[in-house]
Short mmCIF file of C-alpha atoms in Angstrom, two decimals:
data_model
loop_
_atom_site.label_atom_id
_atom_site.label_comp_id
_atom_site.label_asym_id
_atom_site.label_seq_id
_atom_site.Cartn_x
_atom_site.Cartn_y
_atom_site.Cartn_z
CA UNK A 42 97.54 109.87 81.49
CA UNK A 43 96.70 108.70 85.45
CA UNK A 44 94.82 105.98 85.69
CA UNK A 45 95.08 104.11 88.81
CA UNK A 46 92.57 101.55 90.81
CA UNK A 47 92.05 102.27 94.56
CA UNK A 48 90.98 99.33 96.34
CA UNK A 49 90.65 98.29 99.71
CA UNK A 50 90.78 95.31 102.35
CA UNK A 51 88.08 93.88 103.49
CA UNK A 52 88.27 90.57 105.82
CA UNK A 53 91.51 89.80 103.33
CA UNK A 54 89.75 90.50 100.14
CA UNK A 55 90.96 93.27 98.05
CA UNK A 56 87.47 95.55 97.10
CA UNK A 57 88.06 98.24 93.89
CA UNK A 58 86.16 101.24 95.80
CA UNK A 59 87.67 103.75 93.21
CA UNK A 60 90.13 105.44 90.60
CA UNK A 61 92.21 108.33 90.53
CA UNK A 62 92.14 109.53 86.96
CA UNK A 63 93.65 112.52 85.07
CA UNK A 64 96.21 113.53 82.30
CA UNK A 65 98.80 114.08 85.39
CA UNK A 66 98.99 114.55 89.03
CA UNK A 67 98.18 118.45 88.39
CA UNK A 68 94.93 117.60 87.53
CA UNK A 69 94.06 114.37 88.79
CA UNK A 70 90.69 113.61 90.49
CA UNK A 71 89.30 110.42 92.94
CA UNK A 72 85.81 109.02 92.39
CA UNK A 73 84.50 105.98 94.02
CA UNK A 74 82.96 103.24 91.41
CA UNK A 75 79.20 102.73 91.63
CA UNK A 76 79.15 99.32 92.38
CA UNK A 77 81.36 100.55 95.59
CA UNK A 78 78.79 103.18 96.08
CA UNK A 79 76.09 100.61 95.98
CA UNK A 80 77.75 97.58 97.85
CA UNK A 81 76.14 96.66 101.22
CA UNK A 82 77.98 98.39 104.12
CA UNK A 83 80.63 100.48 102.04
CA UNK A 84 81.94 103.30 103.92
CA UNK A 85 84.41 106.07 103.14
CA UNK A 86 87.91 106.13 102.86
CA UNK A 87 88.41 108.86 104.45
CA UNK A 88 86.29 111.25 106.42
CA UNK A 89 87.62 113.92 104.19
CA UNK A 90 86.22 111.60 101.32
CA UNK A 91 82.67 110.85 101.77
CA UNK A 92 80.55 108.84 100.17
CA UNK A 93 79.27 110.48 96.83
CA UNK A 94 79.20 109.89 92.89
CA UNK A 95 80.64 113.35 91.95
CA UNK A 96 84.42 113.09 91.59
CA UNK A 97 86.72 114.94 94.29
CA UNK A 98 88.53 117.93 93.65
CA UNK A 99 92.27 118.13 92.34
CA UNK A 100 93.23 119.43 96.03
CA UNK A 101 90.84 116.69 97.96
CA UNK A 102 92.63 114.09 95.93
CA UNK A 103 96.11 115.38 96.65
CA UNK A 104 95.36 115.78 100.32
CA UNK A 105 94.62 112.08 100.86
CA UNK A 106 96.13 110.38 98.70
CA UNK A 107 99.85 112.32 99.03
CA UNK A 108 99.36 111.49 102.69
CA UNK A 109 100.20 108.00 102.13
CA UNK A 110 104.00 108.56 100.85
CA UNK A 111 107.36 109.25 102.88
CA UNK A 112 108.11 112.57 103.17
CA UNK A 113 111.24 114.77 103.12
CA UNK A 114 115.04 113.06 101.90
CA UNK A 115 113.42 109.34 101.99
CA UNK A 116 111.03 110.84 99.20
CA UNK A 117 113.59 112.83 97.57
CA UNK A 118 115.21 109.41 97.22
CA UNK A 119 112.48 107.17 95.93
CA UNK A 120 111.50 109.55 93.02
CA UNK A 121 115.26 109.76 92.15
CA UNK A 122 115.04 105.82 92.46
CA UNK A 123 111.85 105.61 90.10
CA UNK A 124 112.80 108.30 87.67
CA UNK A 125 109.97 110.41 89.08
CA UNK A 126 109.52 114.30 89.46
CA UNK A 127 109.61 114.44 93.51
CA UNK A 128 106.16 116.90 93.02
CA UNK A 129 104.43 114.01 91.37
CA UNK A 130 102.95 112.11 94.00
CA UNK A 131 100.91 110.23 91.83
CA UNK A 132 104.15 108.68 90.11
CA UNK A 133 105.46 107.88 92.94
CA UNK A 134 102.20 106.21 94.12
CA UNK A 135 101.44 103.92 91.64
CA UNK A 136 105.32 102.53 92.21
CA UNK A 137 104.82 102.12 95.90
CA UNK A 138 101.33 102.05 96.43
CA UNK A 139 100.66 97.96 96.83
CA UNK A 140 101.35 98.38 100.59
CA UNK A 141 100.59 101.46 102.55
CA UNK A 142 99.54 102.46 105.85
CA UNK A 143 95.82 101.01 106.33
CA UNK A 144 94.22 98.88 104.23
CA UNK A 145 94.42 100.89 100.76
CA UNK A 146 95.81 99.86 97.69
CA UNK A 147 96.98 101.88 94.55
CA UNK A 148 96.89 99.17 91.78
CA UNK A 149 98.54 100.30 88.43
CA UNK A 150 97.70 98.19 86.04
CA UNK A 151 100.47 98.37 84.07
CA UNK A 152 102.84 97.85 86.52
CA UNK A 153 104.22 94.20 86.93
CA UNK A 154 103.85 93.08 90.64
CA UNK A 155 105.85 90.23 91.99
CA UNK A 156 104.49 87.01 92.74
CA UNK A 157 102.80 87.14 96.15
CA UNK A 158 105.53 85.60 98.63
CA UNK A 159 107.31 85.98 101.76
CA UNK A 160 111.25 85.79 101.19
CA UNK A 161 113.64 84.84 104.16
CA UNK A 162 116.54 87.55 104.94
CA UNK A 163 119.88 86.64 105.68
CA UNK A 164 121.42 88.50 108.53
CA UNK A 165 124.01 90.08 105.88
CA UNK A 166 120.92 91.80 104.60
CA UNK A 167 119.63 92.82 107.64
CA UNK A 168 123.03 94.06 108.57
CA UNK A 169 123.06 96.09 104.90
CA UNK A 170 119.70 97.68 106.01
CA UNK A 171 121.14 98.92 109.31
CA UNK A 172 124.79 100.12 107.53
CA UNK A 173 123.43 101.86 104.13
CA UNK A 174 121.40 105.14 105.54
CA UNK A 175 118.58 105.51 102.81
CA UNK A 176 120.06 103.96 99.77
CA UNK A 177 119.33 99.91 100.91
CA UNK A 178 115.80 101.26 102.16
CA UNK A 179 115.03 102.66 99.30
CA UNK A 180 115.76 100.23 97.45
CA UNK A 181 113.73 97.51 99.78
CA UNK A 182 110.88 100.63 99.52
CA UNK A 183 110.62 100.01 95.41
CA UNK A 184 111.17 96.67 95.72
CA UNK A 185 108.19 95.85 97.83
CA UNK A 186 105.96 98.89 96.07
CA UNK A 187 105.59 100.02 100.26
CA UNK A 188 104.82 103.38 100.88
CA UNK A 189 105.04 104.50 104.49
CA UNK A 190 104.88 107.98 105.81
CA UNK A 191 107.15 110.02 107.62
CA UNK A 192 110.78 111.53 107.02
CA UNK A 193 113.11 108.66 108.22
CA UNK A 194 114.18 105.78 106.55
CA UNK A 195 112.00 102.58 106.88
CA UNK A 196 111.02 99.72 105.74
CA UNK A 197 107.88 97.20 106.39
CA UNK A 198 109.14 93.45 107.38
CA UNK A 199 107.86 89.77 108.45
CA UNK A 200 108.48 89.31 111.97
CA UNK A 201 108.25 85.55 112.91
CA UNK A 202 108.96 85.71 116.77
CA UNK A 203 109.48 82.36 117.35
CA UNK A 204 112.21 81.58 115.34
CA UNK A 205 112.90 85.69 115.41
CA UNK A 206 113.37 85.53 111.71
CA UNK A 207 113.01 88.45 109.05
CA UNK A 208 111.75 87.67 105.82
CA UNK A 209 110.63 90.35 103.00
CA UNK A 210 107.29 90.56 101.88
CA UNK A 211 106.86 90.74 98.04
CA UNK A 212 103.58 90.98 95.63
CA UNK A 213 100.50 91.22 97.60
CA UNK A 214 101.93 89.56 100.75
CA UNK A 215 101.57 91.95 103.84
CA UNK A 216 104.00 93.30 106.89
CA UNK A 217 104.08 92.82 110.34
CA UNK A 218 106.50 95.09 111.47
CA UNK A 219 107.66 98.82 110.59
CA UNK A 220 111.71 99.02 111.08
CA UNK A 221 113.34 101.70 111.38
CA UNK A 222 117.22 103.08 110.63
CA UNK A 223 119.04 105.09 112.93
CA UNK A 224 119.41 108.30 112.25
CA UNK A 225 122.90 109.63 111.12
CA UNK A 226 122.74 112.77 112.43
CA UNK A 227 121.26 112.16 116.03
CA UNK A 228 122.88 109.79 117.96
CA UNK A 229 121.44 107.35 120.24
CA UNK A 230 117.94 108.07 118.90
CA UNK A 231 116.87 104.31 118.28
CA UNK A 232 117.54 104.55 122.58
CA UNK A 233 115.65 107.30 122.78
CA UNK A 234 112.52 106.18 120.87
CA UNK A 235 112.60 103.54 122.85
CA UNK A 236 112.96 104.74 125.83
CA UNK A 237 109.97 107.26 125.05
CA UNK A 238 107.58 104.49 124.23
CA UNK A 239 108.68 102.26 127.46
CA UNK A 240 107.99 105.27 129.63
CA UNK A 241 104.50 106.08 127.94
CA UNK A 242 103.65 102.28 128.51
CA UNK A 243 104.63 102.80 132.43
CA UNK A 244 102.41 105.99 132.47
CA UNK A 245 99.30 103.92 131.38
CA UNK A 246 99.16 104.72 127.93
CA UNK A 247 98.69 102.24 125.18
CA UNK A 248 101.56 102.09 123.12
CA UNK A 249 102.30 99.13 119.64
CA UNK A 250 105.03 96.30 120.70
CA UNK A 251 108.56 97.90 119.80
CA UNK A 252 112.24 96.19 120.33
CA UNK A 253 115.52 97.33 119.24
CA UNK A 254 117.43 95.49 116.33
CA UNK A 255 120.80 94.74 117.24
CA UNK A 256 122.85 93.36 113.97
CA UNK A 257 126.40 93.72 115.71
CA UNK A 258 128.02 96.11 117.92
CA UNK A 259 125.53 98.95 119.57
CA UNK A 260 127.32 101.82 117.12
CA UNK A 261 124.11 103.46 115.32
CA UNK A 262 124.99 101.98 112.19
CA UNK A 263 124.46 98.37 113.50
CA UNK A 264 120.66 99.17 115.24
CA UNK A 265 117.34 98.98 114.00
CA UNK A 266 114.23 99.81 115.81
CA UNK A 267 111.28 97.71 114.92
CA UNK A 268 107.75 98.54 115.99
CA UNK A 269 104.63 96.18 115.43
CA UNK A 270 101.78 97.53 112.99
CA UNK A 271 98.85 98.39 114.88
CA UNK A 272 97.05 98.18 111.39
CA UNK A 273 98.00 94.63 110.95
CA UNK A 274 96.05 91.86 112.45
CA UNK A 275 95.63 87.79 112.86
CA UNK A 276 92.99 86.04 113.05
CA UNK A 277 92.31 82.38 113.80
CA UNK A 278 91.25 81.84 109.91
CA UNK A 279 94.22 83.58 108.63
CA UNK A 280 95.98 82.56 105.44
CA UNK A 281 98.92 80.71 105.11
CA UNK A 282 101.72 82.28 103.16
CA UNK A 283 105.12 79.98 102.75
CA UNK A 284 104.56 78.55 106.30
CA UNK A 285 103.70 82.27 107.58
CA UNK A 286 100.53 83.37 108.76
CA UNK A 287 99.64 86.29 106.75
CA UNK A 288 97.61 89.22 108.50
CA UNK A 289 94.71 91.24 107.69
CA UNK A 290 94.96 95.16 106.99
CA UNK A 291 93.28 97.41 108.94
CA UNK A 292 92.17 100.30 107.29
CA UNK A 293 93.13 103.77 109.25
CA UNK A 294 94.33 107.64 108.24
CA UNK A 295 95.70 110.11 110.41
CA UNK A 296 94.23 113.54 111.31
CA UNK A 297 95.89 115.55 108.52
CA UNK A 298 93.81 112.90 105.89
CA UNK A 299 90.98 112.95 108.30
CA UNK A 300 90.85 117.32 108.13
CA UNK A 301 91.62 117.43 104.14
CA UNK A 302 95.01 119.30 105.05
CA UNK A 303 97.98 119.15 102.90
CA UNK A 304 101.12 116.97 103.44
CA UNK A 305 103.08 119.80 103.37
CA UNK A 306 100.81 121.20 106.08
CA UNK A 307 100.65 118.44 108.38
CA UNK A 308 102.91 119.99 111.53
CA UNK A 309 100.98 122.33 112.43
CA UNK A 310 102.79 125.73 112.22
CA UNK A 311 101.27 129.80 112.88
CA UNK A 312 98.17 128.81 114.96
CA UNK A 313 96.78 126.82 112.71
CA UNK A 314 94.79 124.82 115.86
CA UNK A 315 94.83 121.57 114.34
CA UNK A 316 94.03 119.81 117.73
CA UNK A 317 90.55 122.33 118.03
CA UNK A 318 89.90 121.41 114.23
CA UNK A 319 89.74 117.54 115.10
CA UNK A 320 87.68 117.79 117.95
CA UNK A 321 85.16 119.76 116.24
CA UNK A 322 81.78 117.51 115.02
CA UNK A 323 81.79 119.30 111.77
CA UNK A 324 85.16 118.87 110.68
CA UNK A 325 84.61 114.65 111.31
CA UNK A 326 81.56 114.50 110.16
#
């Protein structure tokens, strides 16, 4: 059986707005709870999820919610890693669901969380993250229960710039930072992210802080590439977490969430005019 808690963050308290029930991801179905429905200023998840006290399709569900996991070998990986069928997405979620993109949660309660902290990494470890290709991210993914999208291997971290320290967030504790392996395929592509983001900064568009991570010599297997989380923020009022500020989450989805469209469907392939379909009033309601 599926039975997972959706909640949300709200000025860094954690709000139940939901569950995602079922006998297994073939079949499961999102509703929000009443007393979300009937809260003072509740809004949507997701403008493909509106506010309403019917339950959401099997395929609405999917849509949204698969759109918060990697994708690709990195997900290949973590259901190997969890034991999981790489098809069930719910399985996989309820593993890796305490931190996603946004400000969403997937709480299972039978799960064992770690106690909420933020844990200093060595430079070895950093070094290990930089050498291993996906096996040490994966392992840091299920570790933390952090699901981030996309089909390289990454990992969300606690930047402290001032004493430019790393530390690991465990339990409920949030990230700062998204970092990023190199790829072992492509060479030089940390430099070429980089570069890409420097020159869209010089062109007047508004990019997220990035830096390379350079843990020895500038061979791929020594870089990082470490980009701040737009959907992270501090506040003057912000907790204290082992001598760390911790940030609020910002809740957010991207366009494929937004437009109910598959994560398999997500780049846009045979006309599909995904750029039309987002401008248009009806589809964002």
């Amino acid at each position: 059986m599926i039975d997972l808690i959706v909640e949300i963050e709200i000025s860094g308290l954690n709000c139940v707005v939901g569950k995602i029930t079922g006998n297994d991801y073939n079949d499961a179905r999102f509703s929000y709870t009443v007393d979300y429905l009937q809260m003072e200023g509740s809004r949507p998840i997701s403008l493909s999820l509106t506010l309403q006290t019917e339950a959401f399709s099997v395929h609405a569900t999917r849509n949204f919610f698969e759109g918060l996991l990697p994708e690709g070998f990195i997900r290949k990986c973590v259901a190997k890693e969890v034991h999981a069928d790489t098809n069930d997405y719910l399985n996989i979620l309820a593993v890796l669901g305490n931190e996603c993109l946004g400000a969403i949660r997937i709480v299972d309660n039978e799960a064992a969380i770690p106690v909420t902290s933020y844990k200093l990494l060595q430079d070895a470890e950093i070094k290990a993250l930089a050498q291993e290709g996906a096996t040490e991210s994966v392992q840091l993914i299920t570790k933390s229960h952090l699901s981030l999208t996309g089909a390289s291997g990454k990992v969300g971290l606690y930047y402290e710039p001032e004493s430019k320290k790393w530390f690991f967030p465990e339990g409920n504790a949030p990230s700062t930072h998204i970092v990023k392996q190199s790829h072992i395929r492509l060479k030089k592509i940390v430099a070429n992210e980089q570069l890409c983001m420097l020159t869209a900064k010089n062109l007047g568009i508004e990019i997220p802080e990035s830096f390379i991570v350079n843990v020895g010599s500038d061979n791929k297997e020594d870089i990082l590439f470490a980009t701040r989380r737009y959907d992270r923020k501090f506040d003057e009022d912000s907790a204290v977490l082992n001598g760390l500020r911790v940030p609020y989450r910002l809740h957010q989805e991207d366009f494929a969430q937004a437009l109910g469209i598959a994560a398999g469907d997500k780049y846009e392939k045979n006309g599909a005019a995904y750029l039309k379909r987002s401008m248009r009033s009806e589809e964002r309601r």
